[in-house]
Coordinates of C-alpha atoms in Angstrom, one line a residue:
M1276 CA -24.8 -59.9 -16.0
K1277 CA -27.2 -57.1 -16.9
N1278 CA -29.1 -57.6 -14.6
Y1279 CA -26.2 -56.9 -12.1
V1280 CA -24.6 -54.3 -13.5
F1281 CA -28.4 -52.3 -13.7
A1282 CA -28.8 -53.3 -9.9
F1283 CA -25.6 -51.8 -8.9
I1284 CA -26.3 -48.3 -11.1
C1285 CA -29.8 -48.6 -9.1
F1286 CA -27.9 -48.7 -5.9
L1287 CA -25.5 -46.1 -6.8
F1288 CA -28.4 -43.3 -7.7
A1289 CA -30.6 -44.6 -4.5
H1290 CA -27.1 -44.1 -2.5
V1291 CA -26.5 -40.7 -4.0
A1292 CA -30.0 -39.2 -3.5
Y1293 CA -30.4 -40.6 0.0
S1294 CA -26.8 -39.1 0.9
N1295 CA -27.4 -35.7 -1.0
P1296 CA -26.5 -33.1 1.6
L1297 CA -29.2 -30.9 -0.1
N1298 CA -31.8 -33.4 0.9
N1299 CA -33.1 -33.6 4.4
E1300 CA -35.9 -36.0 5.9
A1301 CA -37.7 -35.9 9.1
D1302 CA -41.0 -37.0 10.4
V1303 CA -41.7 -33.0 11.5
I1304 CA -40.5 -30.4 9.6
I1305 CA -40.5 -27.1 11.4
Y1306 CA -40.2 -23.8 9.7
G1307 CA -39.4 -21.1 12.0
G1308 CA -36.8 -19.9 14.8
T1309 CA -39.4 -18.3 17.4
A1310 CA -40.1 -19.8 20.8
A1311 CA -42.9 -21.6 19.6
A1312 CA -40.6 -23.4 17.1
V1313 CA -38.4 -24.4 20.1
T1314 CA -41.2 -26.1 22.0
A1315 CA -42.8 -27.8 19.0
A1316 CA -39.4 -29.3 18.1
V1317 CA -38.9 -30.4 22.1
Q1318 CA -42.2 -32.0 22.2
V1319 CA -42.2 -34.1 18.6
V1320 CA -38.8 -35.2 20.1
K1321 CA -40.6 -36.2 23.5
M1322 CA -43.4 -37.9 21.2
G1323 CA -40.5 -40.4 19.6
R1324 CA -40.5 -38.8 16.6
S1325 CA -37.6 -37.4 14.1
V1326 CA -37.7 -33.2 13.9
I1327 CA -35.8 -30.7 11.9
I1328 CA -35.8 -27.0 12.4
V1329 CA -35.4 -24.9 9.4
S1330 CA -35.1 -21.7 10.4
P1331 CA -34.6 -18.2 8.8
D1332 CA -33.3 -16.4 12.4
K1333 CA -29.3 -17.3 13.2
H1334 CA -30.5 -16.8 16.9
L1335 CA -33.6 -19.3 18.1
G1336 CA -36.0 -17.9 20.6
G1337 CA -37.5 -14.8 18.3
L1338 CA -38.8 -12.3 20.6
S1339 CA -38.1 -13.8 23.8
S1340 CA -34.6 -13.8 22.8
G1341 CA -34.7 -10.5 21.0
G1342 CA -35.5 -8.2 23.7
L1343 CA -38.9 -8.9 25.3
G1344 CA -37.6 -9.7 28.7
F1345 CA -40.5 -8.1 30.5
T1346 CA -42.9 -11.2 29.6
D1347 CA -46.5 -10.1 28.9
T1348 CA -48.3 -12.8 31.0
G1349 CA -51.6 -12.4 32.0
N1350 CA -52.4 -15.1 34.5
K1351 CA -49.7 -17.1 35.0
S1352 CA -51.4 -20.1 36.3
V1353 CA -52.8 -20.9 32.7
I1354 CA -49.1 -21.2 31.1
G1355 CA -48.4 -25.0 31.8
G1356 CA -46.1 -27.5 30.0
L1357 CA -42.8 -26.6 28.0
A1358 CA -43.4 -22.7 28.3
R1359 CA -43.5 -23.1 31.9
E1360 CA -40.3 -25.4 32.0
F1361 CA -39.1 -22.6 29.7
Y1362 CA -39.5 -20.1 32.7
H1363 CA -38.3 -22.2 35.5
R1364 CA -34.7 -22.8 33.8
V1365 CA -34.4 -19.0 33.8
F1366 CA -35.3 -19.0 37.3
M1367 CA -32.9 -21.5 37.9
H1368 CA -30.0 -19.6 35.7
Y1369 CA -30.7 -16.4 38.2
Q1370 CA -30.4 -18.7 41.5
T1371 CA -26.4 -18.9 40.5
D1372 CA -23.8 -16.1 41.8
S1373 CA -22.2 -16.2 38.1
A1374 CA -25.8 -14.9 36.9
W1375 CA -25.2 -11.6 38.6
K1376 CA -22.4 -9.9 36.7
W1377 CA -23.6 -5.9 37.0
Q1378 CA -25.8 -5.9 39.8
K1379 CA -25.9 -7.8 43.2
Q1380 CA -29.2 -10.5 43.1
T1381 CA -30.3 -8.6 46.6
E1382 CA -30.4 -5.3 44.8
Y1383 CA -32.5 -6.8 42.3
G1384 CA -35.0 -8.9 44.3
N1385 CA -37.3 -11.4 43.2
K1386 CA -39.1 -9.2 40.4
G1387 CA -40.8 -11.0 38.1
Q1388 CA -40.4 -14.5 39.8
G1389 CA -43.5 -16.7 40.4
T1390 CA -44.0 -18.6 43.7
P1391 CA -44.9 -22.2 43.9
A1392 CA -48.3 -23.4 42.5
M1393 CA -50.9 -25.3 44.8
D1394 CA -50.2 -27.9 42.3
G1395 CA -46.4 -28.0 43.5
A1396 CA -45.3 -26.5 40.1
E1397 CA -41.8 -25.5 40.4
R1398 CA -40.7 -22.0 40.9
T1399 CA -40.6 -19.6 37.8
M1400 CA -38.7 -16.2 36.5
W1401 CA -40.6 -14.1 34.0
I1402 CA -38.2 -11.2 33.6
F1403 CA -34.9 -12.1 32.0
E1404 CA -32.2 -10.7 29.9
P1405 CA -32.1 -11.4 26.0
S1406 CA -28.9 -14.0 26.1
V1407 CA -30.2 -15.6 29.1
A1408 CA -33.6 -16.5 27.2
E1409 CA -31.3 -17.6 24.0
K1410 CA -29.2 -20.0 26.3
V1411 CA -32.3 -21.6 27.6
F1412 CA -33.7 -22.1 24.2
E1413 CA -30.3 -23.4 22.9
D1414 CA -29.9 -26.0 26.2
F1415 CA -32.9 -27.3 25.0
I1416 CA -31.9 -27.7 21.6
A1417 CA -28.7 -29.6 22.7
Q1418 CA -30.5 -31.4 25.6
Y1419 CA -33.0 -32.9 22.9
K1420 CA -30.4 -33.5 19.9
I1421 CA -32.6 -31.3 17.7
K1422 CA -31.0 -30.7 14.3
V1423 CA -31.5 -26.9 13.1
Y1424 CA -30.5 -25.4 9.9
R1425 CA -30.1 -21.9 10.2
D1426 CA -30.2 -18.9 8.0
E1427 CA -32.1 -21.0 5.6
W1428 CA -35.0 -19.0 3.9
L1429 CA -38.0 -20.6 2.5
D1430 CA -38.6 -20.1 -1.5
R1431 CA -41.7 -18.7 -1.3
Q1432 CA -42.3 -19.0 -5.0
K1433 CA -41.6 -22.5 -5.9
G1434 CA -40.4 -24.0 -2.4
V1435 CA -43.4 -25.9 -1.4
E1436 CA -44.3 -29.2 -2.8
K1437 CA -48.0 -30.4 -2.3
K1438 CA -49.3 -33.8 -3.5
N1439 CA -53.1 -34.8 -2.7
G1440 CA -53.5 -31.7 -0.3
S1441 CA -50.5 -32.7 1.9
I1442 CA -47.4 -30.7 1.8
T1443 CA -44.6 -33.0 1.0
S1444 CA -41.3 -31.1 1.2
I1445 CA -40.1 -27.8 1.3
T1446 CA -37.3 -25.8 -0.4
T1447 CA -35.5 -22.8 0.9
L1448 CA -33.1 -20.6 -1.8
S1449 CA -30.0 -22.4 -0.9
G1450 CA -31.7 -25.5 -2.4
K1451 CA -31.8 -27.5 0.4
K1452 CA -34.7 -30.1 0.7
F1453 CA -36.7 -30.7 3.3
N1454 CA -38.9 -34.1 3.5
G1455 CA -41.5 -34.6 5.6
K1456 CA -44.7 -36.4 6.9
M1457 CA -46.1 -33.3 8.9
F1458 CA -45.0 -29.4 8.6
I1459 CA -45.3 -27.0 11.3
D1460 CA -45.3 -23.0 10.5
A1461 CA -43.9 -21.5 13.7
T1462 CA -42.8 -18.3 12.1
Y1463 CA -44.5 -14.7 12.9
E1464 CA -44.9 -14.1 9.4
G1465 CA -46.7 -17.3 8.3
D1466 CA -44.5 -17.2 5.1
L1467 CA -45.1 -21.3 4.9
M1468 CA -48.6 -21.0 5.3
A1469 CA -49.4 -18.4 2.8
A1470 CA -46.7 -20.4 0.2
S1471 CA -49.1 -23.8 1.0
N1472 CA -51.7 -21.9 -0.5
V1473 CA -53.6 -21.5 2.8
R1474 CA -56.1 -18.9 3.5
Y1475 CA -55.2 -15.8 5.6
H1476 CA -56.4 -12.1 6.4
V1477 CA -53.7 -9.0 6.7
G1478 CA -54.9 -6.0 8.6
R1479 CA -58.2 -5.6 10.4
E1480 CA -61.4 -7.1 9.8
A1481 CA -64.4 -4.9 10.0
N1482 CA -66.5 -5.6 13.1
S1483 CA -69.3 -6.6 10.8
L1484 CA -67.5 -9.4 9.5
Y1485 CA -67.6 -11.8 13.4
D1486 CA -69.9 -9.3 14.9
E1487 CA -67.3 -7.5 17.1
K1488 CA -66.9 -4.5 19.2
W1489 CA -63.3 -3.8 19.1
N1490 CA -62.0 -4.8 15.9
G1491 CA -61.6 -2.6 12.7
V1492 CA -61.0 1.3 12.5
Q1493 CA -60.9 2.8 16.3
V1494 CA -61.0 6.3 15.4
G1495 CA -61.9 7.9 19.2
T1496 CA -61.0 4.9 20.9
L1497 CA -58.4 6.4 23.5
H1498 CA -56.6 3.6 25.6
H1499 CA -53.1 2.9 27.1
G1500 CA -51.9 6.7 26.7
H1501 CA -50.4 6.3 24.0
W1502 CA -52.5 9.4 22.0
F1503 CA -51.8 13.0 22.1
K1504 CA -53.5 14.3 25.1
T1505 CA -53.1 18.0 23.9
N1506 CA -53.4 19.9 20.9
I1507 CA -50.8 19.6 18.5
S1508 CA -50.2 21.0 15.2
P1509 CA -49.0 18.3 12.6
Y1510 CA -48.3 20.6 10.0
K1511 CA -44.4 22.2 9.2
I1512 CA -45.4 26.0 10.2
P1513 CA -48.0 25.1 13.1
G1514 CA -51.4 25.6 12.3
N1515 CA -50.6 26.6 8.5
P1516 CA -51.9 23.3 6.7
S1517 CA -50.6 24.8 3.3
S1518 CA -46.8 24.2 4.9
G1519 CA -46.8 20.7 4.4
L1520 CA -47.1 17.6 7.2
L1521 CA -44.5 17.0 9.4
P1522 CA -42.9 13.6 8.8
R1523 CA -44.8 10.6 10.1
V1524 CA -48.2 12.0 9.9
S1525 CA -50.7 10.6 7.2
A1526 CA -52.5 12.9 5.0
A1527 CA -55.1 9.7 4.3
H1528 CA -58.5 9.8 6.0
P1529 CA -58.6 7.3 9.0
G1530 CA -61.4 5.6 8.1
V1531 CA -64.6 4.8 9.4
K1532 CA -65.0 3.3 13.1
G1533 CA -66.0 -0.3 12.7
A1534 CA -64.7 -0.3 9.2
G1535 CA -62.0 -3.2 8.1
D1536 CA -58.8 -2.2 6.7
N1537 CA -55.4 -3.2 5.3
K1538 CA -53.3 -1.5 8.2
I1539 CA -50.8 -3.2 10.6
Q1540 CA -50.5 -2.5 14.4
A1541 CA -47.0 -0.8 14.7
Y1542 CA -43.6 -2.7 14.9
C1543 CA -40.3 -1.9 16.9
F1544 CA -37.4 -3.1 18.5
R1545 CA -37.6 -4.1 22.1
M1546 CA -34.1 -2.5 22.9
C1547 CA -31.9 -4.3 25.9
L1548 CA -30.4 -0.9 27.3
T1549 CA -28.5 -0.3 30.3
D1550 CA -27.0 2.3 32.5
K1551 CA -24.0 0.7 34.1
P1552 CA -21.3 2.4 32.7
E1553 CA -19.0 -0.3 31.9
N1554 CA -21.2 -2.0 30.2
R1555 CA -23.0 1.0 28.3
V1556 CA -22.9 2.0 24.6
P1557 CA -23.6 5.2 24.0
F1558 CA -26.4 6.0 21.5
A1559 CA -24.7 7.1 18.2
K1560 CA -25.9 9.2 15.6
P1561 CA -27.0 6.5 12.9
A1562 CA -26.5 7.0 9.5
G1563 CA -29.2 8.7 7.3
Y1564 CA -30.0 10.6 10.8
D1565 CA -32.6 13.2 9.9
A1566 CA -33.8 15.5 13.2
S1567 CA -37.2 16.6 11.4
Q1568 CA -38.3 13.3 11.7
Y1569 CA -38.4 13.9 15.2
E1570 CA -40.1 17.1 15.0
L1571 CA -43.2 16.1 16.5
L1572 CA -41.9 14.8 19.4
A1573 CA -40.3 18.0 20.2
R1574 CA -43.5 19.5 19.8
V1575 CA -45.0 16.7 22.3
F1576 CA -42.1 17.6 24.6
D1577 CA -43.1 21.1 24.3
S1578 CA -46.6 20.6 25.4
G1579 CA -45.0 19.5 29.2
W1580 CA -45.1 15.7 28.1
N1581 CA -42.9 14.3 30.6
E1582 CA -43.2 10.0 30.8
T1583 CA -40.2 9.3 28.3
F1584 CA -38.6 6.7 30.8
Q1585 CA -42.3 5.0 32.0
K1586 CA -41.1 1.8 29.8
F1587 CA -38.0 1.1 30.3
D1588 CA -38.6 -1.9 32.4
P1589 CA -36.1 -3.5 34.8
V1590 CA -34.3 -6.6 33.9
P1591 CA -31.5 -8.1 35.7
N1592 CA -28.0 -6.7 35.7
R1593 CA -29.1 -3.0 35.4
K1594 CA -30.6 -3.5 32.2
T1595 CA -34.1 -3.0 30.6
D1596 CA -37.0 -4.3 28.3
T1597 CA -37.1 -0.7 26.6
N1598 CA -41.0 -0.3 25.0
N1599 CA -42.8 2.0 23.3
H1600 CA -44.8 4.5 25.5
G1601 CA -46.8 8.1 24.7
P1602 CA -47.6 9.3 21.6
F1603 CA -44.6 9.4 19.6
S1604 CA -42.3 6.7 20.8
T1605 CA -40.3 3.9 19.6
D1606 CA -43.5 2.3 17.4
N1607 CA -42.6 3.4 14.3
I1608 CA -46.4 4.1 13.1
G1609 CA -47.5 3.4 9.4
M1610 CA -44.6 2.2 8.0
N1611 CA -44.9 -1.3 8.1
Y1612 CA -48.4 -2.0 6.3
D1613 CA -46.5 -3.9 2.9
Y1614 CA -44.2 -6.1 5.8
P1615 CA -46.5 -9.1 6.0
E1616 CA -46.7 -9.9 1.7
A1617 CA -43.6 -8.2 1.2
S1618 CA -40.4 -9.7 -0.7
Y1619 CA -37.1 -11.0 1.7
E1620 CA -35.7 -8.1 0.1
R1621 CA -38.4 -5.3 0.9
R1622 CA -38.8 -6.6 4.4
K1623 CA -35.2 -6.1 5.2
E1624 CA -35.5 -2.2 3.8
I1625 CA -38.4 -2.2 6.2
I1626 CA -36.6 -3.4 8.9
K1627 CA -33.3 -1.1 8.3
E1628 CA -36.1 1.8 8.2
H1629 CA -37.2 0.9 11.8
E1630 CA -34.0 0.5 13.2
T1631 CA -32.6 4.0 11.6
Y1632 CA -35.9 5.4 13.2
Q1633 CA -35.5 4.1 16.4
K1634 CA -31.7 4.6 16.7
G1635 CA -32.4 8.1 15.5
L1636 CA -35.1 8.7 18.3
M1637 CA -32.6 7.6 21.3
Y1638 CA -30.0 9.9 19.8
F1639 CA -32.4 12.9 19.5
I1640 CA -33.6 12.5 23.2
A1641 CA -30.0 12.3 24.4
N1642 CA -28.8 15.2 22.2
D1643 CA -31.1 17.6 20.3
P1644 CA -31.6 21.1 22.4
R1645 CA -35.2 21.1 21.8
V1646 CA -35.4 18.3 24.3
P1647 CA -35.7 19.5 27.8
E1648 CA -32.3 19.5 29.6
N1649 CA -33.6 17.0 32.7
I1650 CA -34.7 14.4 29.6
R1651 CA -31.3 14.9 28.0
T1652 CA -29.3 14.3 30.9
E1653 CA -31.1 11.7 31.9
M1654 CA -31.2 9.8 28.6
Q1655 CA -27.2 10.1 28.0
K1656 CA -27.0 7.9 31.3
W1657 CA -28.1 5.1 29.3
G1658 CA -27.0 3.1 26.0
L1659 CA -27.0 -0.3 24.7
A1660 CA -25.6 -3.0 26.8
K1661 CA -22.5 -4.1 25.7
D1662 CA -22.9 -7.7 26.4
E1663 CA -26.3 -8.2 24.6
F1664 CA -27.1 -8.7 20.9
K1665 CA -23.1 -8.9 20.5
D1666 CA -22.7 -10.1 16.8
N1667 CA -25.6 -7.3 15.7
G1668 CA -23.8 -3.9 17.3
N1669 CA -25.6 -4.4 20.6
W1670 CA -28.7 -4.1 18.6
P1671 CA -31.8 -6.8 18.7
H1672 CA -31.3 -9.2 16.0
Q1673 CA -35.5 -9.6 15.9
M1674 CA -37.5 -6.9 14.9
Y1675 CA -41.6 -7.0 17.2
I1676 CA -43.5 -8.1 14.4
R1677 CA -46.8 -7.8 16.6
E1678 CA -49.1 -9.0 13.8
A1679 CA -48.5 -10.0 10.1
R1680 CA -50.5 -12.7 8.3
R1681 CA -53.6 -14.7 10.3
M1682 CA -54.8 -17.7 9.3
I1683 CA -58.3 -18.3 8.3
G1684 CA -58.4 -21.9 9.6
Q1685 CA -60.8 -24.6 10.5
E1686 CA -62.3 -22.5 13.5
V1687 CA -61.6 -18.6 13.9
M1688 CA -60.9 -17.4 17.4
T1689 CA -62.6 -14.1 18.0
E1690 CA -63.7 -11.4 20.5
H1691 CA -66.2 -13.5 21.7
E1692 CA -64.1 -16.6 22.7
V1693 CA -61.6 -14.3 24.4
F1694 CA -64.5 -12.9 26.6
S1695 CA -65.3 -16.5 27.1
A1696 CA -68.8 -15.6 25.7
R1697 CA -68.7 -18.2 23.3
P1698 CA -66.0 -20.5 24.4
A1699 CA -63.4 -22.4 22.0
K1700 CA -64.1 -26.2 21.4
N1701 CA -61.5 -28.6 21.8
S1702 CA -58.9 -26.9 23.9
V1703 CA -55.2 -26.8 23.1
G1704 CA -54.1 -24.0 25.7
M1705 CA -55.1 -21.3 27.3
G1706 CA -55.0 -17.2 26.8
S1707 CA -55.3 -14.4 29.5
Y1708 CA -53.5 -11.0 28.5
V1709 CA -55.7 -8.1 27.7
L1710 CA -57.1 -7.6 24.0
D1711 CA -54.2 -5.4 23.2
S1712 CA -53.3 -3.6 19.5
H1713 CA -51.0 -0.6 19.4
N1714 CA -51.4 2.3 17.3
T1715 CA -52.0 1.6 13.7
Q1716 CA -52.1 4.9 11.9
R1717 CA -51.2 8.7 12.6
Y1718 CA -53.5 11.4 11.1
V1719 CA -55.2 14.4 11.0
K1720 CA -58.2 15.0 12.7
E1721 CA -60.9 17.1 11.4
D1722 CA -60.1 20.3 13.9
G1723 CA -56.7 20.2 12.4
F1724 CA -54.9 18.4 15.2
V1725 CA -52.9 15.5 15.1
Q1726 CA -54.1 12.0 16.4
N1727 CA -53.0 8.3 16.6
E1728 CA -55.5 5.8 16.0
G1729 CA -55.5 2.1 16.8
D1730 CA -54.5 1.4 20.5
I1731 CA -56.8 -0.9 22.3
D1732 CA -56.5 -2.4 25.7
V1733 CA -59.5 -4.3 27.0
S1734 CA -59.4 -7.0 29.7
A1735 CA -60.3 -10.5 28.9
R1736 CA -62.0 -10.6 31.9
Q1737 CA -60.9 -14.3 32.7
P1738 CA -58.6 -16.7 31.5
Y1739 CA -60.1 -18.5 28.2
K1740 CA -59.7 -21.5 25.8
I1741 CA -58.0 -21.3 22.7
G1742 CA -59.4 -24.3 19.9
Y1743 CA -57.4 -26.7 18.2
G1744 CA -59.3 -25.7 15.4
S1745 CA -57.4 -22.0 15.1
I1746 CA -53.9 -23.7 14.9
I1747 CA -54.9 -26.1 12.0
P1748 CA -55.9 -24.8 8.4
K1749 CA -59.2 -26.2 6.5
K1750 CA -58.6 -29.6 5.4
E1751 CA -59.3 -28.8 1.7
E1752 CA -56.6 -26.5 1.6
C1753 CA -53.8 -28.5 3.9
K1754 CA -54.2 -31.9 5.5
N1755 CA -50.6 -31.7 7.2
L1756 CA -49.7 -28.0 8.4
L1757 CA -50.2 -26.9 12.0
V1758 CA -49.6 -23.0 12.2
P1759 CA -49.2 -21.9 16.3
V1760 CA -48.0 -18.7 15.9
C1761 CA -50.1 -17.0 12.8
L1762 CA -53.2 -18.8 13.9
S1763 CA -56.8 -18.2 13.1
A1764 CA -58.0 -15.4 14.9
S1765 CA -59.3 -12.0 14.1
H1766 CA -57.4 -8.8 14.3
I1767 CA -58.5 -8.2 17.8
A1768 CA -58.2 -11.6 19.4
F1769 CA -54.5 -12.0 17.8
G1770 CA -54.0 -8.9 20.1
S1771 CA -54.7 -11.1 23.2
I1772 CA -53.1 -14.5 22.1
R1773 CA -50.2 -13.1 20.5
M1774 CA -47.9 -13.1 23.6
E1775 CA -44.6 -15.0 24.0
P1776 CA -45.7 -17.6 26.6
V1777 CA -48.9 -18.6 24.4
F1778 CA -46.8 -19.3 21.4
M1779 CA -45.1 -21.6 23.2
V1780 CA -47.6 -23.4 24.9
L1781 CA -49.4 -23.5 21.3
G1782 CA -46.0 -24.4 19.7
Q1783 CA -45.9 -27.5 22.1
S1784 CA -49.6 -28.4 21.7
A1785 CA -49.1 -28.2 17.5
G1786 CA -46.1 -30.9 18.0
T1787 CA -48.2 -33.1 20.0
A1788 CA -50.8 -33.1 17.2
A1789 CA -48.2 -33.6 14.7
A1790 CA -46.7 -36.4 16.4
Q1791 CA -50.5 -37.7 17.1
A1792 CA -51.5 -37.6 13.3
I1793 CA -48.3 -39.4 12.2
S1794 CA -49.0 -42.2 14.5
E1795 CA -52.9 -42.4 13.5
N1796 CA -51.9 -42.1 10.1
K1797 CA -54.5 -39.2 9.8
A1798 CA -54.8 -35.6 8.6
V1799 CA -54.3 -33.2 11.3
Q1800 CA -57.9 -31.9 10.7
D1801 CA -59.0 -35.8 11.6
I1802 CA -57.1 -36.9 14.9
D1803 CA -58.6 -38.3 17.9
Y1804 CA -59.1 -34.6 20.2
S1805 CA -59.8 -36.8 23.2
R1806 CA -56.4 -38.8 22.8
L1807 CA -54.6 -35.4 22.1
Q1808 CA -56.4 -33.3 25.0
Q1809 CA -54.9 -36.7 27.6
Q1810 CA -51.4 -36.1 26.3
L1811 CA -51.6 -32.4 26.8
L1812 CA -52.7 -32.8 30.4
K1813 CA -50.0 -35.3 30.7
D1814 CA -47.5 -33.0 29.5
M1815 CA -48.6 -30.3 32.3
Q1816 CA -50.3 -28.3 29.7
K1817 CA -53.2 -26.0 30.8
L1818 CA -57.0 -26.2 28.9

């Protein structure tokens, strides 16, 4: 009798543990809500494995659904697989009459549309509204019946359990536990990677570390046009250092050219604006608005600069993907250095400061009498799109985290791999965009005038391979983690790789590798690459 009672008690405990709503299990656990997270999850399902997305975000898609609708592509022919399917689904959406509410399709034309490739690939569209991108991602989730836990934040202090060099589970701040065989960090910040004690880098490496030219401090390198082309004083009283510096100018020495530092290229929000009156929300004065924050911009206008609207890139329905342009714009230079390693609370403060800065910038341009009247009048025609980001005051729900942590993995992508001077081994995708870094600091030159530093725009020359070794850590650090977003790359190589289509490509490849590692019962570092390559090609990836 005692044995029966004991067995029954064991059964009850096992049942409670199994049915505990705080315990969740799948073959693959993906942390993050980015586009890479979605493609990774879809691929895991297509490979016959179970998957859970644990997303700190409420909205899926990251920047692709967060305002970056004027896609940075480079050579579109090397974007394949699920990434290309995403852009095909966008194309199909805009072939319906109901997609065109604020503008006739004939008026917009065929901007951003790709033609069928020689291999018979389906039509694509690379320019889109944020809400359309989010719908496509949600359609993927629904179609493949992917379980998503939203607004779940990794416990970065004690939420990662490891055994024998592999992650066994992650726990979020809400107490939910997720057990898996393989894990994928698809965040922009690399929080799971860092909490798993995988080595990484923050900031710019010295050129000497990887024998590069375009890494490190780049004082005197003037690309893109995002620099001060005329002499402008950074002091409160022009020409008088004793009066103190204007806001958003650093007093620190910029550093020696080619040296490494811990500074991060600037972040911003990719705003979705419209000039359609019925759908326009005028720029309001944000709480905490301080016109003095934009005094330097007023002096830029006084110098004759007139390029305010050059990056109001048109997306369908009389909307824009508005990006940084010029020496003083939406990039909030120098205000994000601590973001990658910051606590969640501190990150929220940084995001809020960026939001206040950028909302204030738009209000300043539309209203301040120091802004030339023709620019003020034109800006007053614009505003936030009323039908976008409706649960966030029409403001993007994702800040543009251009760069945060970068893993130091089994292999490191450098400018040599990006220039194809030393092709990466075991390709899991391709990149082709320019080596692109936004400004990192705003400083005072020796002649007493202001200048920006860090903006780089160098051609990759041709499409290049991205190696499997760059999305996996060293085996001694973790055996069952893949990192397709904060991958192993130098600052300047990451500047080319970090495009949303490439993240989708690498997300799919990470999902494939995770499923294969489970099937082979091997560490991610030990799987058969020829088998991985065969599957990627079967799934229309470009290698």
